[in-house]
Short mmCIF file of C-alpha atoms and ligand atoms in Angstrom, two decimals:
data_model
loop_
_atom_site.label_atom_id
_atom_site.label_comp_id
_atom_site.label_asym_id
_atom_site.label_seq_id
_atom_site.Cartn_x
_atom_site.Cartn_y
_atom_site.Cartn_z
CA UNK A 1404 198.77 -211.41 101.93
CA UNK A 1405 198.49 -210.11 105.28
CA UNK A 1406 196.94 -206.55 106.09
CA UNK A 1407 197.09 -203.74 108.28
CA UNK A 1408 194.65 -201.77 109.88
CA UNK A 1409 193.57 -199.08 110.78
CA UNK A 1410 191.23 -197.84 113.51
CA UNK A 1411 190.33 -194.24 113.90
CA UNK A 1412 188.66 -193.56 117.43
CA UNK A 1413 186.99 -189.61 116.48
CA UNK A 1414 187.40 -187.86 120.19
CA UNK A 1415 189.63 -185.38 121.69
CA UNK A 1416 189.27 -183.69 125.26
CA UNK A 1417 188.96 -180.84 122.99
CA UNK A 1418 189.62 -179.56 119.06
CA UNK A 1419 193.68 -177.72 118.39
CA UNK A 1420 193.29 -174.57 116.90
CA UNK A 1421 194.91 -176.04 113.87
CA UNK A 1422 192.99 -179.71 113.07
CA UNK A 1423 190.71 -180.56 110.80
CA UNK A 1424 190.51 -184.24 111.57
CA UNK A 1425 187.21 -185.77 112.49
CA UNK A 1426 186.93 -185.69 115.93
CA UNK A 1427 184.88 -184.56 118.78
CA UNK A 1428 185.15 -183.21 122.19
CA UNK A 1429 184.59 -186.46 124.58
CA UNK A 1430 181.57 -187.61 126.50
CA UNK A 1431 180.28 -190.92 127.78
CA UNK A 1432 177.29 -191.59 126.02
CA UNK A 1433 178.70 -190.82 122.66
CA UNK A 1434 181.86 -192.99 123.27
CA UNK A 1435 180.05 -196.17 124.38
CA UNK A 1436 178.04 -195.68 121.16
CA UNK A 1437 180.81 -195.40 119.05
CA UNK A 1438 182.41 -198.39 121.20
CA UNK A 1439 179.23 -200.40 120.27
CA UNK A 1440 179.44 -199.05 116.73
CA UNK A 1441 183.12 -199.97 116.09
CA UNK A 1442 182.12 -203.68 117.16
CA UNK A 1443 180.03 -204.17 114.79
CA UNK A 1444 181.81 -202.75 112.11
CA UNK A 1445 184.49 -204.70 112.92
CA UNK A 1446 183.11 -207.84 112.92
CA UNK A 1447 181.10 -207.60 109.56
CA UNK A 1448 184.45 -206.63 108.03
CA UNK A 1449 186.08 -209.30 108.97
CA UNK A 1450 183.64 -211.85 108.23
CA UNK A 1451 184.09 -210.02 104.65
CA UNK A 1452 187.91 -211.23 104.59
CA UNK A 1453 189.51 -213.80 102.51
CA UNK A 1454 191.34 -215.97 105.93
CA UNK A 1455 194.43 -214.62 104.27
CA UNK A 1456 193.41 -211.26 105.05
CA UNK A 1457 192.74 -211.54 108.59
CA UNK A 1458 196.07 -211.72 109.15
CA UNK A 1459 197.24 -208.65 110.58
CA UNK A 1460 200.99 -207.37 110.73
CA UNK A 1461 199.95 -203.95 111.55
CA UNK A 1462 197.49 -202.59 114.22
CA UNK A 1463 197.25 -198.55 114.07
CA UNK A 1464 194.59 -196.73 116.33
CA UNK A 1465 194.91 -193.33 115.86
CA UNK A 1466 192.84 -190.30 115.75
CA UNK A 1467 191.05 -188.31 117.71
CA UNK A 1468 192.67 -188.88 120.86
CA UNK A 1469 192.50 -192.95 121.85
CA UNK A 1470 193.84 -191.95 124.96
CA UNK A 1471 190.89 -189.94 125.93
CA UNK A 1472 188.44 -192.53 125.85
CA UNK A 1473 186.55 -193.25 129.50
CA UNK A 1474 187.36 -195.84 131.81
CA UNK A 1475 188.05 -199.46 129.71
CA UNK A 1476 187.06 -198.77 126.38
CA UNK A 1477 190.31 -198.58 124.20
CA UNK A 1478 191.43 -201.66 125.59
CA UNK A 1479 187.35 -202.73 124.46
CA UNK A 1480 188.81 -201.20 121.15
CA UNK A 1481 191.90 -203.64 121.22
CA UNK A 1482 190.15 -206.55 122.39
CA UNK A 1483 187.36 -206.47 119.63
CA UNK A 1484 190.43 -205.71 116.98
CA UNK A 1485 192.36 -209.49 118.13
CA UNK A 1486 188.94 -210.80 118.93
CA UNK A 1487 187.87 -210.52 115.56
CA UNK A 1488 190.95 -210.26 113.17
CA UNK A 1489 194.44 -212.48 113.41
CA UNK A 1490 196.74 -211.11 115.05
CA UNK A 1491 200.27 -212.39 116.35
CA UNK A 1492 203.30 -211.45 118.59
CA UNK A 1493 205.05 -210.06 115.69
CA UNK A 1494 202.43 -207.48 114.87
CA UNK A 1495 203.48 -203.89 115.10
CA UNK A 1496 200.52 -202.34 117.37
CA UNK A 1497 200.69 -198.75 117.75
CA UNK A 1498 198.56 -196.53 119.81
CA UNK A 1499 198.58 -192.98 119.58
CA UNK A 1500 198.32 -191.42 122.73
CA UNK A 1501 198.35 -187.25 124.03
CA UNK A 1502 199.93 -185.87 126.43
CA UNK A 1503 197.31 -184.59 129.14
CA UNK A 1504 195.30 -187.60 129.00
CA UNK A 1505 198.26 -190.57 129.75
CA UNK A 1506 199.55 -191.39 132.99
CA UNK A 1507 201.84 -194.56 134.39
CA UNK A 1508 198.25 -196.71 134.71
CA UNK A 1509 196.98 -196.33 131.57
CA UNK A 1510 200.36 -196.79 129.43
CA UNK A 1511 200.90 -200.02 131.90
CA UNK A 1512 197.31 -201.23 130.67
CA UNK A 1513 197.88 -200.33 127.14
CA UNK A 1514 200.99 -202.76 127.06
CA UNK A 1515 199.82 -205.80 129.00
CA UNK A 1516 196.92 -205.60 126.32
CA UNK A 1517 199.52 -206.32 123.82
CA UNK A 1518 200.52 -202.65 122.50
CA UNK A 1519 204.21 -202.43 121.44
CA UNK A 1520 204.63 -198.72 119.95
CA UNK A 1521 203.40 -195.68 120.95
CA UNK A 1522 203.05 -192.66 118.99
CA UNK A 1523 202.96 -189.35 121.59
CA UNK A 1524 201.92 -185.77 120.32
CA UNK A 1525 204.62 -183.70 121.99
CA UNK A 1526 204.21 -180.98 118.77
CA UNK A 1527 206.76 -178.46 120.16
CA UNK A 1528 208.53 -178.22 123.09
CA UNK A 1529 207.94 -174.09 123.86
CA UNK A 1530 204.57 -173.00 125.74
CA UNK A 1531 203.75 -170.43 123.48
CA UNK A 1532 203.78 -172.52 120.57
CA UNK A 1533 202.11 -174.95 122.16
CA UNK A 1534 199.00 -172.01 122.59
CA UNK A 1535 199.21 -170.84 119.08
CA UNK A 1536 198.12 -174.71 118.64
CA UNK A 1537 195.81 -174.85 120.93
CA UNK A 1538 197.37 -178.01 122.39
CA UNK A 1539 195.76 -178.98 126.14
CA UNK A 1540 199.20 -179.70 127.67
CA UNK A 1541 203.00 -178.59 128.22
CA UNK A 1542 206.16 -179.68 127.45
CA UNK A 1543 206.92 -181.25 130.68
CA UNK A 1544 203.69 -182.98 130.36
CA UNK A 1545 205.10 -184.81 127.19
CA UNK A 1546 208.04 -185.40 128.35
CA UNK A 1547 206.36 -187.48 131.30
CA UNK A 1548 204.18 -188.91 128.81
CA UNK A 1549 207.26 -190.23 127.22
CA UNK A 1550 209.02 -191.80 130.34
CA UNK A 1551 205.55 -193.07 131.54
CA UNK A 1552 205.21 -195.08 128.40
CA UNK A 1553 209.34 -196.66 128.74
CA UNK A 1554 208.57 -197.42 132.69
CA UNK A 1555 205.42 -199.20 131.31
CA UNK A 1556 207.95 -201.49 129.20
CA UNK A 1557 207.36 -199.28 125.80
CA UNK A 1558 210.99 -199.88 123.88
CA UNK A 1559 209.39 -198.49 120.18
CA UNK A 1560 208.09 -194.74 120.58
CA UNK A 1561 207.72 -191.85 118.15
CA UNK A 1562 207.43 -188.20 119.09
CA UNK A 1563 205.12 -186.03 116.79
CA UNK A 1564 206.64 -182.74 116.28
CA UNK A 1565 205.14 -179.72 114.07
CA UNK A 1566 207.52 -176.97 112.66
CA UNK A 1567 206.40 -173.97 110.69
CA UNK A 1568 204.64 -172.58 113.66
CA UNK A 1569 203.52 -168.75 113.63
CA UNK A 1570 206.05 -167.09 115.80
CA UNK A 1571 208.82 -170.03 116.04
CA UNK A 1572 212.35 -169.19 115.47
CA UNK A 1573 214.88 -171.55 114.03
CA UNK A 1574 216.49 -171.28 117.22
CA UNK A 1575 213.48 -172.40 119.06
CA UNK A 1576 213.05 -175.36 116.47
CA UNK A 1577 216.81 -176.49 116.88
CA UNK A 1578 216.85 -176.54 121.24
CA UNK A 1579 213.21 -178.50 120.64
CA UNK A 1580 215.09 -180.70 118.35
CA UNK A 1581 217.83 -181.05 121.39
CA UNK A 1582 215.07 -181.66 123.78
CA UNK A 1583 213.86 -184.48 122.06
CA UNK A 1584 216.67 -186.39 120.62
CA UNK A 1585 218.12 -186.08 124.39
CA UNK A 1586 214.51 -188.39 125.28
CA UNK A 1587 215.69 -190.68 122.73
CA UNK A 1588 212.85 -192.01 121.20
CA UNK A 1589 213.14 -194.83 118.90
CA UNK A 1590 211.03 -192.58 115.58
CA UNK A 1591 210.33 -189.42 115.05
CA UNK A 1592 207.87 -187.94 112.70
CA UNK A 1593 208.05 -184.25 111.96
CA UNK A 1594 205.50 -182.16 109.29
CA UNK A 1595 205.26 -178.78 108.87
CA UNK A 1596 202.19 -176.91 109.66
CA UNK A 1597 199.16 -177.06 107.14
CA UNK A 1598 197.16 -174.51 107.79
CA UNK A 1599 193.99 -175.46 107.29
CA UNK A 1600 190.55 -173.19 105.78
CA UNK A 1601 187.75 -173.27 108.54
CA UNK A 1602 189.89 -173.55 111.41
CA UNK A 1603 190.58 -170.86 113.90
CA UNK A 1604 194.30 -170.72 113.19
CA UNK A 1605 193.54 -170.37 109.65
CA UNK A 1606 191.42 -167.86 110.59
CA UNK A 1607 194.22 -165.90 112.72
CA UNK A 1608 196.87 -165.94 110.22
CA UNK A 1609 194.21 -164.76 107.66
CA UNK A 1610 193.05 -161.82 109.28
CA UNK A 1611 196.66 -160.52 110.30
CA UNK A 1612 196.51 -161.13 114.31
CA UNK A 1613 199.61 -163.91 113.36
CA UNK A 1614 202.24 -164.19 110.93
CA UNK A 1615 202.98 -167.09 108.79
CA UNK A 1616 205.99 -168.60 108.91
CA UNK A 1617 207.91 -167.92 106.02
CA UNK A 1618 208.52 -170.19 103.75
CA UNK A 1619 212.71 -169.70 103.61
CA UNK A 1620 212.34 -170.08 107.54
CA UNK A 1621 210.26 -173.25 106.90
CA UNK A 1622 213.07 -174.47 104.83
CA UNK A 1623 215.31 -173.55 106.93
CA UNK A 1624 213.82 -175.97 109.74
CA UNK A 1625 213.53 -178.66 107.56
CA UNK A 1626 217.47 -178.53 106.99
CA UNK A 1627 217.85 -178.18 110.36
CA UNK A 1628 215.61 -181.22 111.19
CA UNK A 1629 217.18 -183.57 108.51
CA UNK A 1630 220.85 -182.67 109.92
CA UNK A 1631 220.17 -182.79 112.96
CA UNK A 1632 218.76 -186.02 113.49
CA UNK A 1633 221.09 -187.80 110.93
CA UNK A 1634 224.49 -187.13 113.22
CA UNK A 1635 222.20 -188.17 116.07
CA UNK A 1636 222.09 -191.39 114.12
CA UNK A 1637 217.97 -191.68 112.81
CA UNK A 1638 217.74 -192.83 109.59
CA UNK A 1639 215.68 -190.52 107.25
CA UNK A 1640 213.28 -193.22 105.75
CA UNK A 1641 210.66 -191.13 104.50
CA UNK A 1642 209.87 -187.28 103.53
CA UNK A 1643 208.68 -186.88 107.18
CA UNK A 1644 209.56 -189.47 109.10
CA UNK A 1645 212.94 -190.75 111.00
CA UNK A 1646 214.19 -193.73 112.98
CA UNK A 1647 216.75 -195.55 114.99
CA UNK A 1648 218.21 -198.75 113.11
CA UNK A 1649 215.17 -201.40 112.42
CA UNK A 1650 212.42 -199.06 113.90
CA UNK A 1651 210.64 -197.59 110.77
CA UNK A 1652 207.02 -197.74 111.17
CA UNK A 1653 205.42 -200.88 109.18
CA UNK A 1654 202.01 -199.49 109.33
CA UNK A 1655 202.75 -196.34 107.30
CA UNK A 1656 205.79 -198.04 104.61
CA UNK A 1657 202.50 -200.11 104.23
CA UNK A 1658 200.76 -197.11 102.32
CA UNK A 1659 203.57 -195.74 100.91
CA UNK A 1660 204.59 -199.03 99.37
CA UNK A 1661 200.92 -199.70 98.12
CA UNK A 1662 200.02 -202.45 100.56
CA UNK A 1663 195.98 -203.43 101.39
CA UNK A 1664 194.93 -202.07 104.59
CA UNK A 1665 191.42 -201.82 105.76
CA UNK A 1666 189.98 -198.59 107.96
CA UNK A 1667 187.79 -199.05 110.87
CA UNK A 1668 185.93 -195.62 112.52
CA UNK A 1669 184.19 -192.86 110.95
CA UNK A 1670 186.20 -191.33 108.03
CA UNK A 1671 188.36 -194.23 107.84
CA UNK A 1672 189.99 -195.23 104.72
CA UNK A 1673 190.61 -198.65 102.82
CA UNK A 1674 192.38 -199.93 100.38
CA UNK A 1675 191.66 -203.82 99.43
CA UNK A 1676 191.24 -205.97 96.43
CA UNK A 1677 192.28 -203.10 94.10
CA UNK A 1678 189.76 -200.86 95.35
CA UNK A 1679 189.60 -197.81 97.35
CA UNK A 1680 186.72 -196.90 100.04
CA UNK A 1681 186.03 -194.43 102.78
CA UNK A 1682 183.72 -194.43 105.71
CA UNK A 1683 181.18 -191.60 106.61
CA UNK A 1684 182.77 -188.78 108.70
CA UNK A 1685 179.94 -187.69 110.37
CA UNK A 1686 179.92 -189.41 113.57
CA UNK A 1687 175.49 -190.06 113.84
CA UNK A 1688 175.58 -191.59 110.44
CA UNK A 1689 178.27 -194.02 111.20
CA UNK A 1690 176.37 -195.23 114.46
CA UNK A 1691 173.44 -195.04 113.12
CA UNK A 1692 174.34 -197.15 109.51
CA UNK A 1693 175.84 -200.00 112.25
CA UNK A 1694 172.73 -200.06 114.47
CA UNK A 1695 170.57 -200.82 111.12
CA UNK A 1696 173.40 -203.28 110.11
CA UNK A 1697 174.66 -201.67 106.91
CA UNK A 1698 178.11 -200.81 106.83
CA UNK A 1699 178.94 -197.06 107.05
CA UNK A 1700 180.27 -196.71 103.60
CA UNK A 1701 180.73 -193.14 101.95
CA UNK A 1702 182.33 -193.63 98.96
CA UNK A 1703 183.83 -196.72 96.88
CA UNK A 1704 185.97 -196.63 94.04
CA UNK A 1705 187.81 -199.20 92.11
CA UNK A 1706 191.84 -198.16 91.66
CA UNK A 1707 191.69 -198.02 87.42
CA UNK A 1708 195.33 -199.13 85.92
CA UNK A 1709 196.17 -195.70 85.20
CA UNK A 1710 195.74 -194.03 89.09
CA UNK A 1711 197.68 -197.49 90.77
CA UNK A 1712 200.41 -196.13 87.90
CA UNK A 1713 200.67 -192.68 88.84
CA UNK A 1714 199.90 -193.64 92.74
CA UNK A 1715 202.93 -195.54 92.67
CA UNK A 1716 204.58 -193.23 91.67
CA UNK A 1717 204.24 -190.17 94.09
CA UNK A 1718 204.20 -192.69 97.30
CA UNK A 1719 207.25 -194.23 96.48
CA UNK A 1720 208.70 -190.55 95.45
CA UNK A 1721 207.96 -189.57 99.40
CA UNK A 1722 210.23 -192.61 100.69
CA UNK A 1723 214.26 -191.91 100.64
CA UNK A 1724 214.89 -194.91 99.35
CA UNK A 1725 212.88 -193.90 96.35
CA UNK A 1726 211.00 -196.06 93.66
CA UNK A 1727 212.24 -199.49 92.30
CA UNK A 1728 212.20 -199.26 88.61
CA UNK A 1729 212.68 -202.76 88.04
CA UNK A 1730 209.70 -203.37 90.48
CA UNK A 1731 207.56 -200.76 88.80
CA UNK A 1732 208.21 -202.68 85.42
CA UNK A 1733 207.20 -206.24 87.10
CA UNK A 1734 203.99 -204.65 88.54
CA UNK A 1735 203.14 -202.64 85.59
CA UNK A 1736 204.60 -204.34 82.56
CA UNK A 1737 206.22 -200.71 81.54
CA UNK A 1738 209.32 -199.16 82.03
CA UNK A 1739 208.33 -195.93 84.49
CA UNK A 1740 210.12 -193.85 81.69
CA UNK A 1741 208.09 -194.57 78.98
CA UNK A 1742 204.71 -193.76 81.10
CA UNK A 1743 205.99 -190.53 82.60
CA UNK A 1744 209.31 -189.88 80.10
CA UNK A 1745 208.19 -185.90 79.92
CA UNK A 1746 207.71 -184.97 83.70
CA UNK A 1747 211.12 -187.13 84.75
CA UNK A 1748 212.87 -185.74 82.35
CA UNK A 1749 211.95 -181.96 83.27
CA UNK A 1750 212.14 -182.32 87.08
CA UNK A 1751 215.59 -183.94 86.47
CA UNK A 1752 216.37 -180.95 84.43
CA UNK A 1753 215.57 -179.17 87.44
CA UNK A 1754 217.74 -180.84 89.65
CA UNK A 1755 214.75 -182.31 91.83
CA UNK A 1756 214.56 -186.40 91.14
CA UNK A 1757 217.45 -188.03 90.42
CA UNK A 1758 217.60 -191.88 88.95
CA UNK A 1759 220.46 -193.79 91.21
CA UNK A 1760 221.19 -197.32 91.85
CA UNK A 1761 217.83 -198.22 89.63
CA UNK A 1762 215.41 -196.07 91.54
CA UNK A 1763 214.10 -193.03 91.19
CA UNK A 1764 213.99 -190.85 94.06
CA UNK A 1765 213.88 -187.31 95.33
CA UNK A 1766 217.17 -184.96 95.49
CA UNK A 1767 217.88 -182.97 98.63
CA UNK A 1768 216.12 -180.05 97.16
CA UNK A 1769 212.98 -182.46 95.78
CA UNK A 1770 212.72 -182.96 99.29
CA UNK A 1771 212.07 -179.46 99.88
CA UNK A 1772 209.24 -179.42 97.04
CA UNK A 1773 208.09 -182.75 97.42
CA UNK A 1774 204.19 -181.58 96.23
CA UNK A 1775 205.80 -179.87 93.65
CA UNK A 1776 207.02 -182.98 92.38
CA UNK A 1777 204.10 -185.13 92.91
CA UNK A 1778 201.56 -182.96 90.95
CA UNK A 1779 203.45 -183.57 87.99
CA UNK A 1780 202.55 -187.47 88.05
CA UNK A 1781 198.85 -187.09 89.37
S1 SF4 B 955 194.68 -183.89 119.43
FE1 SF4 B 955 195.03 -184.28 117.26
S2 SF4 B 955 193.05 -184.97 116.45
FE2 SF4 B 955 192.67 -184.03 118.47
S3 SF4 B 955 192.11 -181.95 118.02
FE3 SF4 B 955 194.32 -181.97 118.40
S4 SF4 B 955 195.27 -182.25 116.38
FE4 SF4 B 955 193.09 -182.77 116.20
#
């Protein structure tokens, strides 16, 4: 069965006021470690794969910021990934790349390498938003990200947007929605803001000096979002995510559907042969666990019958199309009823999951609660 991976390259030019990914502010030395690192790791984990396995239909190098890395070494990054796994003209290969660290050259070399999606963090389209972020660029500067990447011959792009932001409006959310669906991009993703403990927007909201959004106003935007992009013809394919016609993204319907994919970089996460392992976060241990030969493992589980049962469950809850019951019962041997009777029968009662057409999925409303919903099946 083939696989997908993932790569996670853990820099940034610097850290958003609201992140609390694993990733550092980038310098030379540290990269070509991590470059030398990610080789290696690469290369024992493939010799670790069944043939079968090597075969990859998704490529996803995210982050971090892969656009930030000096001079050569994300296409060093791509090379190693085809040098070492299989990977063919039909493979979805996304790169995720920031605006402020992008120009005409470098999304030109990212698609002759063999790139053919690009994922661009425009996050709002208003300047003070962008500061309450902490982003490093403007609007205009995503926007030029964006027609940089379709001059270099890019025909599958998503747009990152965040809503929920202290101090945005509806108002400002819908003419940011305008904004973008007059770019045109082939996906969108959209999440509302998490605000994180230890990091300085937490902080801010915390101690008063900004107001959370409310959460009718977050709502609010999500209707907006959903409505919005629907008569502009995206599909709404998953709690978060939209696209045109045929341009879903493979690499993430591959977790929510329970595929295998394997994680490459610090803090990366796998999920092969029924079980589930992570990579150290800290970026010394990983280099330094390569450099002595040992892979950089952190923790290693194996996926018991009763967490692939429940995992199932609240993945293929966050997809529209919602959860096959008849597949559920092939997989499982057990009619999803029978496991879970109780909690589908109350959050029916309360109008959030509905059973149509043999699957069960979330109601308009569900999709407003959606971790309501999945804590009752964890
Ligand atoms: S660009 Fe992304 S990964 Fe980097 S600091 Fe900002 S939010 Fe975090």
């Amino acid at each position: 069965m083939a696989t997908g991976l993932y790569t996670h390259i853990p820099f940034c030019i610097r850290k958003c006021h609201y992140c609390d990914f694993t990733s550092l502010p980038v310098e030379e030395e540290a990269a070509s470690q991590y470059i030398r690192a990610f080789m290696r790791e690469a290369e024992i984990r493939a010799g670790l794969l069944q043939p079968e396995q090597k075969a990859l239909d998704s490529v996803y190098v995210g982050g971090g910021t892969p656009t930030c890395l000096p001079g050569d070494s994300l296409i060093a990054v791509l090379e190693s990934i085809f040098f070492f796994f299989n990977v063919s003209g039909s493979t979805e290969i996304t790169v995720e790349a920031n605006p402020g660290t992008v120009d005409f050259k470098k999304m030109l070399s990212l698609r002759r390498s063999g790139v053919n999606r690009i994922s661009i963090g425009f996050q709002s389209c208003r300047q003070e938003l962008l500061d309450t972020l902490g982003r490093i660029h403007s609007f205009s500067q995503a926007r030029e990200a964006f027609w940089e990447a379709r001059e270099a011959g890019f025909d599958n792009i998503n747009i990152d947007l965040i809503f929920g932001i202290p101090g945005q409006t509806p108002g400002h959310w819908e003419s940011c929605l305008k904004a973008v669906g007059d770019l045109r991009p082939e996906h969108i993703s959209a999440y509302s803001l998490q605000l994180e403990e230890g990091t300085p927007l937490y902080d801010r909201v915390r101690g008063g000096a900004l107001e959370q959004c409310p959460e009718d106003t977050e709502a609010e935007m999500y209707e907006l979002l959903i409505d919005f992009l629907k008569e502009k013809g995206y599909l709404h394919y998953e709690i978060s995510n939209f696209a045109l016609p045929g341009r879903a993204c493979r690499h993430n319907l591959r977790y929510w559907r329970g595929g295998e994919y394997l994680g490459l970089g610090p803090s990366a996460h796998s999920y092969l042969g029924g079980r589930r392992f992570s990579n150290r976060p800290d970026l010394k241990g990983y280099i330094d666990s390569l450099e002595s030969g040992k892979l950089p493992v952190d923790w290693e589980e194996e996926v018991d019958l009763k967490t692939a049962m429940s995992e199932a469950v609240f993945l293929g809850l966050r997809l529209i199309e919602g959860l096959d019951t008849g597949e559920y019962r092939k997989r499982f041997g057990r009619e999803i009823e029978d496991v879970y009777g109780e909690p589908v029968r109350r959050l029916e009662n309360q109008g959030l999951i509905g059973i149509e057409g043999g699957c069960l999925r979330l109601t308009r409303r569900g999709l407003m609660l959606g971790n309501r919903v999945f804590s009752e099946f964890v």
